[in-house]
Amino acid sequence: MNTHPATRSPARHLPLLLATLLAAAGCSLTPVYERPAVSTPAAFKEAEPAPATATSPHWKTATPAEHTHRGDWWTVFGDDTLNALQAEALAANQDLKVAVARLAQARALEGGTRAERLPQVDAGFGPTRQRPSPASQGLDADASTPTTTVWRAQASIGYEFDLFGRVAATVDAANASTQQNEALLRSVQLALQADVAQAYFLLRELDAEQALFGATVDLRGEALNLVQRRFEAGDIGELDVARARTELASAQSEAHGIARRRAATEHALASLLGKPPAEFSFAPQPLGRITVAVPAGLPSALLERRPDIAAAERAMAAANARIGVARAAFFPRLTLTGALGYESAELGDLLQWSSRTFLLGPLAGTVLSLPIFDGGRRQAELERSRAAWEEDVARYRQTVLTAFREVEDSLAAVRILGDQTQAQDTAVAAAERAAQLSQLQYREGAASFFEVIDADRSVLQQRRASVQLDGERARATVALIRALGGGWDTPPTLGHGPTPDAGLIARQH
């Protein structure tokens, strides 16, 4: 017998080959993921010095994960109407429902990829009509072979050994994508809450302006009647009457302009609440002075608080895992399949014990597939995956930069608006005093009616500027909380000045 190695059956080497491949199973070709370094300042440039109580038990550094709820931060304003509007928006806003649906899709896709780790089992029943070739039966080339019908009822099973981590990398990518969509949902939710709060405060600011101009119209109407009577009595000339009418008409025109802006804002708020404008009406509620102190915390904490940063970071993790999937495509894939059931030439004999059969091996194709040549398709996919990773890294770093800018902008706005409000209060008081003096002098004949009108106009302008600053300050506070990532769990003390005990308390992951 010839026992030269060249004449041995290749099947003898199959167990060794399979053992080698199984030993390689579990090896991962995915690059080790590390979050790219970003430049993080030690403190925010525009932040005011931390109060002495910042180290009290009421304060701790915020470290929520991307799936952590942002908290009912709007309750810091102590406004029941705002609380009710937020509840309506969270229940009915359509953009939020879109984000929820996208998260559900991502979770379903992740479940589909995880299924690749488990054996796939199928069952089938049916006949096949076949005629074997003469060569497969050991017959002459011109021999005749019969055509037969074979009935089969069997279960088949297939399982891919995760050589080189292709399946694991696919699952990791899907998991990171799910976490990205969770973070995006929180980002949409936080944006919705901030938009509702800002629209609400804008609406109340316009109500305050409308109330101011409503009172101004009434006063100027009374002034016109007074001037008209004095003109009819011959005490003054028609010029004063014309000026009084001008001021009244000007105030009425401004009131109409405010009403137009209020209607548009009310419609926008209705849309945020998931309602058509015709089904929503907001009763006038003039805005008063609202001051809430929001500590900025540390810039490093912002990387954990902001849901959009978390989403960008998870996108990088998914892209990193897809590089592993692309690399694994260059290496063999081992898939074992088998079938167990019954087969017979007659349907009546199908379930007989003697009809049982099994098959171990691929029903079609091969057990082991090794890529050799594909015209550069796998290499192109690998390069695309690496480029996608670089894109997500750049997007992540830009998202961080944008977050720092938004916080600095909001901190500066809140701080400067506070100083501007104090100066504006002084301006209002001075304008009111000037108006009182001009009216006294007019009654005594020491001042003209033009001076009275000019002083009244100045009071209106300064009061309107004060109302607008109050609205801007409330909206700037909302913008700051949004820029910091939300996360109010315990409402701090409210007041009309700095609130030392106010703190952003974050849920711990």
Coordinates of C-alpha atoms in Angstrom, one line a residue:
M1 CA 0.0 0.0 0.0
N2 CA 1.3 3.4 -0.9
T3 CA 1.5 5.6 2.2
H4 CA 3.3 8.6 0.7
P5 CA 2.0 11.8 2.2
A6 CA 1.1 13.2 -1.2
T7 CA -1.3 10.3 -1.7
R8 CA -3.0 10.6 1.7
S9 CA -6.7 11.7 1.8
P10 CA -7.0 15.5 2.4
A11 CA -9.8 14.6 4.9
R12 CA -7.1 13.5 7.4
H13 CA -6.0 17.1 7.6
L14 CA -9.5 18.5 8.1
P15 CA -9.6 18.0 11.9
L16 CA -6.3 19.8 12.3
L17 CA -7.5 22.7 10.1
L18 CA -10.8 23.0 12.0
A19 CA -9.0 22.9 15.4
T20 CA -6.7 25.7 14.2
L21 CA -9.7 27.8 13.1
L22 CA -11.6 27.1 16.2
A23 CA -8.6 28.2 18.3
A24 CA -8.7 31.5 16.4
A25 CA -12.4 31.9 17.1
G26 CA -13.0 34.8 19.4
C27 CA -10.0 36.8 18.2
S28 CA -11.1 40.4 17.5
L29 CA -9.8 42.6 14.7
T30 CA -11.6 45.6 16.1
P31 CA -9.2 48.5 17.1
V32 CA -9.1 49.2 20.8
Y33 CA -11.5 52.0 21.3
E34 CA -10.3 55.1 23.1
R35 CA -12.2 58.4 23.3
P36 CA -10.2 61.0 21.4
A37 CA -8.6 63.7 23.5
V38 CA -10.2 67.1 23.4
S39 CA -9.0 70.4 24.8
T40 CA -10.9 71.0 28.0
P41 CA -10.3 74.3 29.9
A42 CA -10.0 74.2 33.7
A43 CA -12.9 76.6 34.1
F44 CA -15.4 78.5 32.1
K45 CA -14.2 82.0 31.1
E46 CA -17.5 83.7 31.6
A47 CA -18.4 82.0 34.9
E48 CA -18.7 84.0 38.0
P49 CA -16.7 82.9 41.1
A50 CA -18.4 80.0 42.8
P51 CA -20.3 80.9 46.0
A52 CA -18.9 79.9 49.3
T53 CA -21.6 77.2 49.7
A54 CA -20.6 75.5 46.4
T55 CA -19.0 72.6 48.4
S56 CA -22.1 72.1 50.5
P57 CA -24.0 68.8 50.5
H58 CA -26.5 70.4 48.0
W59 CA -23.9 70.5 45.3
K60 CA -22.0 67.7 43.5
T61 CA -20.4 67.4 40.1
A62 CA -22.9 66.2 37.4
T63 CA -22.0 62.8 35.8
P64 CA -25.1 61.5 34.0
A65 CA -24.8 58.9 31.3
E66 CA -26.4 59.4 27.9
H67 CA -29.5 57.5 28.8
T68 CA -30.1 59.4 32.1
H69 CA -33.2 61.5 32.2
R70 CA -32.4 65.2 32.1
G71 CA -34.6 65.9 35.1
D72 CA -37.5 68.3 35.6
W73 CA -35.2 71.3 35.5
W74 CA -37.9 73.8 34.6
T75 CA -39.4 73.4 38.1
V76 CA -36.6 75.7 39.3
F77 CA -38.8 78.6 38.1
G78 CA -41.6 77.6 40.4
D79 CA -44.3 78.1 37.7
D80 CA -47.3 75.7 37.7
T81 CA -48.3 76.9 34.2
L82 CA -44.9 76.1 32.8
N83 CA -45.0 72.7 34.5
A84 CA -48.3 71.9 32.9
L85 CA -47.1 73.0 29.4
Q86 CA -44.0 70.8 29.7
A87 CA -46.1 67.8 30.6
E88 CA -48.3 68.4 27.5
A89 CA -45.3 68.8 25.2
L90 CA -43.6 65.6 26.5
A91 CA -46.8 63.7 25.9
A92 CA -47.8 65.0 22.4
N93 CA -44.8 66.6 20.6
Q94 CA -44.4 64.9 17.2
D95 CA -40.6 65.5 16.9
L96 CA -40.2 63.7 20.2
K97 CA -42.2 60.8 18.9
V98 CA -40.0 60.6 15.9
A99 CA -37.0 60.3 18.1
V100 CA -38.7 57.6 20.2
A101 CA -39.5 55.7 17.0
R102 CA -35.9 55.9 15.8
L103 CA -34.7 54.5 19.1
A104 CA -37.1 51.6 18.8
Q105 CA -35.7 50.9 15.3
A106 CA -32.2 51.0 16.6
R107 CA -33.1 48.5 19.4
A108 CA -34.7 46.2 16.9
L109 CA -31.7 46.3 14.7
E110 CA -29.5 45.5 17.7
G111 CA -31.7 42.6 18.5
G112 CA -31.3 41.3 14.9
T113 CA -27.5 41.5 15.1
R114 CA -27.4 39.7 18.5
A115 CA -29.4 36.8 16.9
E116 CA -26.3 36.1 14.8
R117 CA -24.6 34.8 17.9
L118 CA -27.1 32.0 18.2
P119 CA -27.8 28.9 16.0
Q120 CA -30.5 29.4 13.4
V121 CA -33.1 26.6 13.3
D122 CA -35.6 26.1 10.5
A123 CA -38.1 23.4 9.7
G124 CA -39.5 22.4 6.3
F125 CA -41.7 19.9 4.4
G126 CA -42.1 19.2 0.7
P127 CA -41.2 16.9 -2.2
T128 CA -38.3 17.1 -4.7
R129 CA -38.2 15.6 -8.2
Q130 CA -34.7 14.5 -9.2
R131 CA -32.8 12.3 -11.6
P132 CA -29.1 11.4 -10.7
S133 CA -26.5 11.5 -13.4
P134 CA -25.1 8.1 -14.6
A135 CA -21.6 9.1 -13.5
S136 CA -22.8 9.7 -9.9
Q137 CA -24.2 6.1 -9.9
G138 CA -21.0 4.5 -11.3
L139 CA -22.8 3.7 -14.6
D140 CA -21.8 4.1 -18.2
A141 CA -22.2 7.5 -19.8
D142 CA -25.2 6.3 -21.9
A143 CA -26.9 4.5 -19.1
S144 CA -30.4 5.5 -18.1
T145 CA -31.2 6.5 -14.5
P146 CA -34.7 6.7 -13.1
T147 CA -36.4 9.9 -12.1
T148 CA -37.6 9.8 -8.5
T149 CA -39.7 11.8 -6.1
V150 CA -38.4 12.3 -2.6
W151 CA -40.5 13.6 0.2
R152 CA -38.8 15.3 3.1
A153 CA -39.8 16.6 6.5
Q154 CA -36.8 17.9 8.4
A155 CA -35.3 20.5 10.6
S156 CA -32.1 22.3 9.7
I157 CA -29.6 24.1 11.9
G158 CA -26.9 26.5 11.0
Y159 CA -24.2 28.2 13.1
E160 CA -21.3 30.5 12.3
F161 CA -18.3 30.3 14.5
D162 CA -17.2 33.9 15.2
L163 CA -13.8 33.7 13.7
F164 CA -11.9 37.0 14.1
G165 CA -14.7 38.7 15.9
R166 CA -16.9 39.7 12.9
V167 CA -20.2 38.9 14.7
A168 CA -19.0 40.5 17.9
A169 CA -18.0 43.6 16.2
T170 CA -21.3 43.8 14.4
V171 CA -23.1 43.5 17.7
D172 CA -20.8 46.2 19.3
A173 CA -21.6 48.5 16.4
A174 CA -25.3 48.0 16.8
N175 CA -25.2 48.5 20.6
A176 CA -23.3 51.7 20.2
S177 CA -25.8 52.9 17.6
T178 CA -28.6 52.1 20.0
Q179 CA -26.9 54.2 22.7
Q180 CA -26.4 57.0 20.2
N181 CA -30.1 57.0 19.5
E182 CA -30.8 57.0 23.2
A183 CA -28.6 60.1 23.6
L184 CA -30.2 61.7 20.5
L185 CA -33.7 61.1 22.1
R186 CA -32.5 62.9 25.3
S187 CA -31.1 65.7 23.2
V188 CA -34.4 66.2 21.4
Q189 CA -36.2 66.0 24.7
L190 CA -34.0 68.6 26.3
A191 CA -34.3 70.9 23.2
L192 CA -38.1 70.5 23.3
Q193 CA -38.2 71.4 27.0
A194 CA -36.0 74.4 26.5
D195 CA -38.0 75.6 23.4
V196 CA -41.3 75.3 25.4
A197 CA -39.8 77.3 28.3
Q198 CA -38.4 80.0 26.0
A199 CA -41.6 80.3 24.0
Y200 CA -43.6 80.5 27.3
F201 CA -41.4 83.3 28.7
L202 CA -41.5 85.2 25.4
L203 CA -45.3 85.0 25.4
R204 CA -45.4 86.4 28.9
E205 CA -42.9 89.1 28.0
L206 CA -45.2 90.2 25.2
D207 CA -48.1 90.1 27.6
A208 CA -46.1 92.5 29.9
E209 CA -45.4 94.8 26.9
Q210 CA -49.0 94.6 25.9
A211 CA -50.2 95.5 29.4
L212 CA -47.7 98.4 29.4
F213 CA -48.9 99.8 26.1
G214 CA -52.5 99.2 27.1
A215 CA -52.0 101.4 30.1
T216 CA -50.1 103.9 28.0
V217 CA -53.0 104.1 25.5
D218 CA -55.4 104.8 28.3
L219 CA -53.3 107.5 29.8
R220 CA -52.6 109.2 26.4
G221 CA -56.3 109.0 25.6
E222 CA -57.0 110.9 28.9
A223 CA -54.2 113.3 28.0
L224 CA -55.8 114.0 24.6
N225 CA -59.2 114.7 26.2
L226 CA -57.6 117.1 28.6
V227 CA -55.6 118.9 25.9
Q228 CA -58.7 119.0 23.7
R229 CA -60.7 120.7 26.5
R230 CA -57.9 123.2 27.1
F231 CA -57.7 123.9 23.3
E232 CA -61.5 124.5 23.2
A233 CA -61.2 126.8 26.2
G234 CA -58.5 128.8 24.3
D235 CA -55.7 128.0 26.8
I236 CA -53.4 126.3 24.3
G237 CA -52.9 126.0 20.6
E238 CA -53.8 123.3 18.1
L239 CA -50.2 122.1 18.0
D240 CA -50.5 120.5 21.4
V241 CA -53.6 118.7 20.3
A242 CA -51.9 117.3 17.2
R243 CA -49.0 116.1 19.3
A244 CA -51.3 114.4 21.8
R245 CA -53.1 112.6 18.9
T246 CA -49.8 111.6 17.4
E247 CA -48.6 110.0 20.7
L248 CA -51.9 108.2 21.2
A249 CA -51.9 106.8 17.6
S250 CA -48.2 105.8 18.0
A251 CA -49.0 103.8 21.2
Q252 CA -52.0 102.1 19.6
S253 CA -49.8 101.1 16.6
E254 CA -47.1 99.7 18.9
A255 CA -49.8 97.7 20.8
H256 CA -51.1 96.2 17.5
G257 CA -47.5 95.2 16.6
I258 CA -47.1 93.4 20.0
A259 CA -50.4 91.7 19.4
R260 CA -49.2 90.4 16.1
R261 CA -45.9 89.0 17.6
R262 CA -47.9 87.5 20.5
A263 CA -50.2 85.6 18.1
A264 CA -47.2 84.1 16.2
T265 CA -45.6 83.1 19.5
E266 CA -48.8 81.5 20.7
H267 CA -49.0 79.5 17.5
A268 CA -45.4 78.4 17.8
L269 CA -46.1 77.2 21.4
A270 CA -49.1 75.3 20.2
S271 CA -47.0 73.5 17.7
L272 CA -44.5 72.5 20.4
L273 CA -47.4 71.1 22.4
G274 CA -48.6 69.0 19.5
K275 CA -51.7 71.0 18.9
P276 CA -53.1 73.0 16.0
P277 CA -53.1 76.8 16.8
A278 CA -56.9 76.8 16.7
E279 CA -57.0 74.4 19.7
F280 CA -54.7 76.4 21.9
S281 CA -55.2 79.7 23.6
F282 CA -53.0 81.2 26.3
A283 CA -54.6 83.7 28.7
P284 CA -52.5 86.9 29.2
Q285 CA -50.0 86.5 32.0
P286 CA -47.5 89.4 32.2
L287 CA -44.0 88.4 33.1
G288 CA -42.4 89.6 36.3
R289 CA -38.8 89.7 37.4
I290 CA -37.4 86.1 37.4
T291 CA -33.9 85.5 38.7
V292 CA -32.4 82.0 39.0
A293 CA -28.7 81.4 39.8
V294 CA -27.3 78.5 37.8
P295 CA -23.7 77.4 38.7
A296 CA -21.8 76.4 35.6
G297 CA -19.7 73.6 37.2
L298 CA -16.6 72.3 35.6
P299 CA -16.0 72.1 31.8
S300 CA -14.9 68.5 32.1
A301 CA -18.4 67.6 33.5
L302 CA -20.0 69.1 30.4
L303 CA -18.6 66.2 28.4
E304 CA -20.8 63.9 30.5
R305 CA -23.8 66.1 30.9
R306 CA -24.6 67.0 27.3
P307 CA -26.6 64.4 25.4
D308 CA -25.4 65.6 22.0
I309 CA -21.8 65.1 23.1
A310 CA -22.8 61.6 24.3
A311 CA -24.4 60.9 20.9
A312 CA -21.3 62.0 19.0
E313 CA -19.1 59.8 21.3
R314 CA -21.3 56.7 20.7
A315 CA -21.2 57.4 17.0
M316 CA -17.4 57.1 17.2
A317 CA -17.7 53.8 19.1
A318 CA -20.0 52.4 16.4
A319 CA -17.6 53.5 13.7
N320 CA -14.7 51.9 15.5
A321 CA -16.6 48.6 15.7
R322 CA -17.4 48.7 12.0
I323 CA -13.7 48.9 11.2
G324 CA -13.4 45.5 12.9
V325 CA -16.3 44.2 10.7
A326 CA -14.5 45.4 7.6
R327 CA -11.2 43.8 8.7
A328 CA -12.8 40.5 9.5
A329 CA -14.1 40.3 5.9
F330 CA -10.5 39.5 4.8
F331 CA -10.4 36.3 6.8
P332 CA -12.2 32.9 6.6
R333 CA -15.7 32.3 7.7
L334 CA -16.7 28.9 9.2
T335 CA -20.3 28.0 9.1
L336 CA -21.6 24.6 10.2
T337 CA -25.0 23.4 9.1
G338 CA -26.9 20.2 9.5
A339 CA -30.3 18.7 8.9
L340 CA -32.3 16.0 10.7
G341 CA -35.7 14.5 9.7
Y342 CA -37.4 12.0 7.4
E343 CA -37.3 11.3 3.7
S344 CA -39.0 8.7 1.5
A345 CA -40.1 8.0 -2.0
E346 CA -43.7 7.7 -0.9
L347 CA -45.6 10.3 1.2
G348 CA -47.3 7.5 3.2
D349 CA -43.9 6.2 4.3
L350 CA -42.5 9.6 5.3
L351 CA -42.8 9.3 9.0
Q352 CA -41.7 5.6 9.3
W353 CA -38.7 4.9 11.5
S354 CA -36.8 3.6 8.5
S355 CA -37.2 6.9 6.7
R356 CA -35.2 8.9 9.2
T357 CA -32.1 10.7 7.8
F358 CA -29.5 13.3 8.8
L359 CA -27.0 15.5 7.0
L360 CA -24.0 17.1 8.6
G361 CA -22.4 19.7 6.4
P362 CA -23.6 22.6 4.2
L363 CA -26.8 22.1 2.3
A364 CA -25.3 24.4 -0.3
G365 CA -21.8 26.0 -0.6
T366 CA -19.0 25.1 1.7
V367 CA -18.3 24.9 5.4
L368 CA -15.2 27.1 5.2
S369 CA -15.2 30.2 2.9
L370 CA -11.9 32.0 2.3
P371 CA -12.0 35.2 0.3
I372 CA -9.3 35.4 -2.4
F373 CA -10.1 38.0 -5.0
D374 CA -12.9 40.5 -5.2
G375 CA -11.5 43.3 -7.2
G376 CA -10.7 45.5 -4.2
R377 CA -14.2 45.6 -2.7
R378 CA -13.2 44.6 0.8
Q379 CA -10.2 47.0 0.8
A380 CA -12.5 49.8 -0.3
E381 CA -15.0 49.0 2.5
L382 CA -12.1 49.0 5.0
E383 CA -11.0 52.4 3.8
R384 CA -14.5 53.7 3.9
S385 CA -14.9 52.5 7.5
R386 CA -11.7 54.2 8.5
A387 CA -12.7 57.5 6.8
A388 CA -16.1 57.2 8.6
W389 CA -14.3 56.9 11.9
E390 CA -12.2 60.0 11.1
E391 CA -15.4 61.9 10.2
D392 CA -17.0 61.0 13.5
V393 CA -13.9 62.0 15.5
A394 CA -14.0 65.4 13.8
R395 CA -17.7 65.7 14.5
Y396 CA -17.3 64.8 18.1
R397 CA -14.6 67.4 18.7
Q398 CA -16.6 70.0 16.9
T399 CA -19.6 69.1 19.1
V400 CA -17.5 69.6 22.2
L401 CA -16.3 73.0 20.9
T402 CA -19.8 74.1 20.1
A403 CA -21.0 73.0 23.6
F404 CA -18.2 75.1 25.3
R405 CA -19.1 78.1 23.1
E406 CA -22.8 77.8 24.0
V407 CA -22.1 77.6 27.7
E408 CA -19.8 80.6 27.5
D409 CA -22.3 82.6 25.5
S410 CA -25.1 81.8 28.0
L411 CA -22.9 82.5 31.0
A412 CA -22.0 85.9 29.5
A413 CA -25.6 86.6 28.6
V414 CA -26.9 85.9 32.1
R415 CA -24.1 87.8 33.8
I416 CA -24.3 90.9 31.6
L417 CA -28.1 90.9 31.5
G418 CA -28.0 91.0 35.3
D419 CA -25.8 94.1 35.3
Q420 CA -27.8 95.6 32.5
T421 CA -31.0 95.1 34.4
Q422 CA -29.6 97.0 37.4
A423 CA -28.6 99.9 35.2
Q424 CA -32.0 99.8 33.5
D425 CA -33.8 100.0 36.9
T426 CA -31.9 103.1 37.5
A427 CA -32.9 104.5 34.1
V428 CA -36.6 103.7 34.7
A429 CA -36.5 105.5 38.1
A430 CA -34.8 108.5 36.6
A431 CA -37.2 108.7 33.7
E432 CA -40.2 108.5 36.0
R433 CA -38.8 111.3 38.1
A434 CA -38.2 113.4 35.0
A435 CA -41.8 112.8 33.9
Q436 CA -43.2 113.9 37.3
L437 CA -41.1 117.1 37.2
S438 CA -42.1 117.9 33.6
Q439 CA -45.8 117.6 34.5
L440 CA -45.4 119.8 37.5
Q441 CA -43.6 122.4 35.5
Y442 CA -46.3 122.2 32.7
R443 CA -49.0 122.9 35.2
E444 CA -47.1 125.9 36.4
G445 CA -46.5 127.1 32.9
A446 CA -42.7 126.6 33.2
A447 CA -42.5 123.8 30.6
S448 CA -44.1 123.2 27.2
F449 CA -46.4 120.3 26.4
F450 CA -43.7 119.0 24.1
E451 CA -41.4 118.5 27.1
V452 CA -44.2 116.6 28.9
I453 CA -44.7 114.3 25.9
D454 CA -41.0 113.8 25.5
A455 CA -40.6 112.8 29.2
D456 CA -43.6 110.4 29.0
R457 CA -42.2 108.8 25.9
S458 CA -38.9 108.3 27.7
V459 CA -40.7 106.6 30.6
L460 CA -42.5 104.3 28.1
Q461 CA -39.2 103.4 26.4
Q462 CA -37.3 102.7 29.6
R463 CA -40.2 100.6 31.0
R464 CA -40.4 98.6 27.8
A465 CA -36.7 98.0 27.8
S466 CA -36.9 96.8 31.4
V467 CA -39.7 94.4 30.5
Q468 CA -37.7 93.1 27.5
L469 CA -34.6 92.6 29.7
D470 CA -36.7 90.6 32.2
G471 CA -37.8 88.3 29.3
E472 CA -34.3 88.0 27.9
R473 CA -32.9 87.1 31.3
A474 CA -35.5 84.4 31.8
R475 CA -34.8 83.0 28.3
A476 CA -31.0 83.3 28.8
T477 CA -31.3 81.2 32.0
V478 CA -33.2 78.5 30.1
A479 CA -30.5 78.6 27.4
L480 CA -27.8 78.2 30.0
I481 CA -29.5 75.2 31.6
R482 CA -29.9 73.7 28.1
A483 CA -26.2 74.4 27.3
L484 CA -25.2 72.7 30.5
G485 CA -27.2 69.6 29.6
G486 CA -30.2 70.1 31.9
G487 CA -30.4 67.8 34.9
W488 CA -32.3 69.6 37.6
D489 CA -33.6 67.0 40.1
T490 CA -34.1 69.1 43.2
P491 CA -35.4 72.7 42.6
P492 CA -33.2 75.3 44.3
T493 CA -34.4 78.3 46.2
L494 CA -35.9 81.0 44.1
G495 CA -35.4 84.7 44.6
H496 CA -34.8 88.0 43.0
G497 CA -31.0 87.9 43.4
P498 CA -28.1 85.4 43.5
T499 CA -29.2 82.0 45.0
P500 CA -26.2 80.5 46.8
D501 CA -27.9 77.1 47.4
A502 CA -28.9 76.6 43.8
G503 CA -27.2 73.6 42.2
L504 CA -27.4 71.3 39.3
I505 CA -27.9 67.9 40.9
A506 CA -27.3 65.0 38.5
R507 CA -28.5 61.4 38.7
Q508 CA -25.7 59.0 39.3
H509 CA -25.2 56.2 36.7

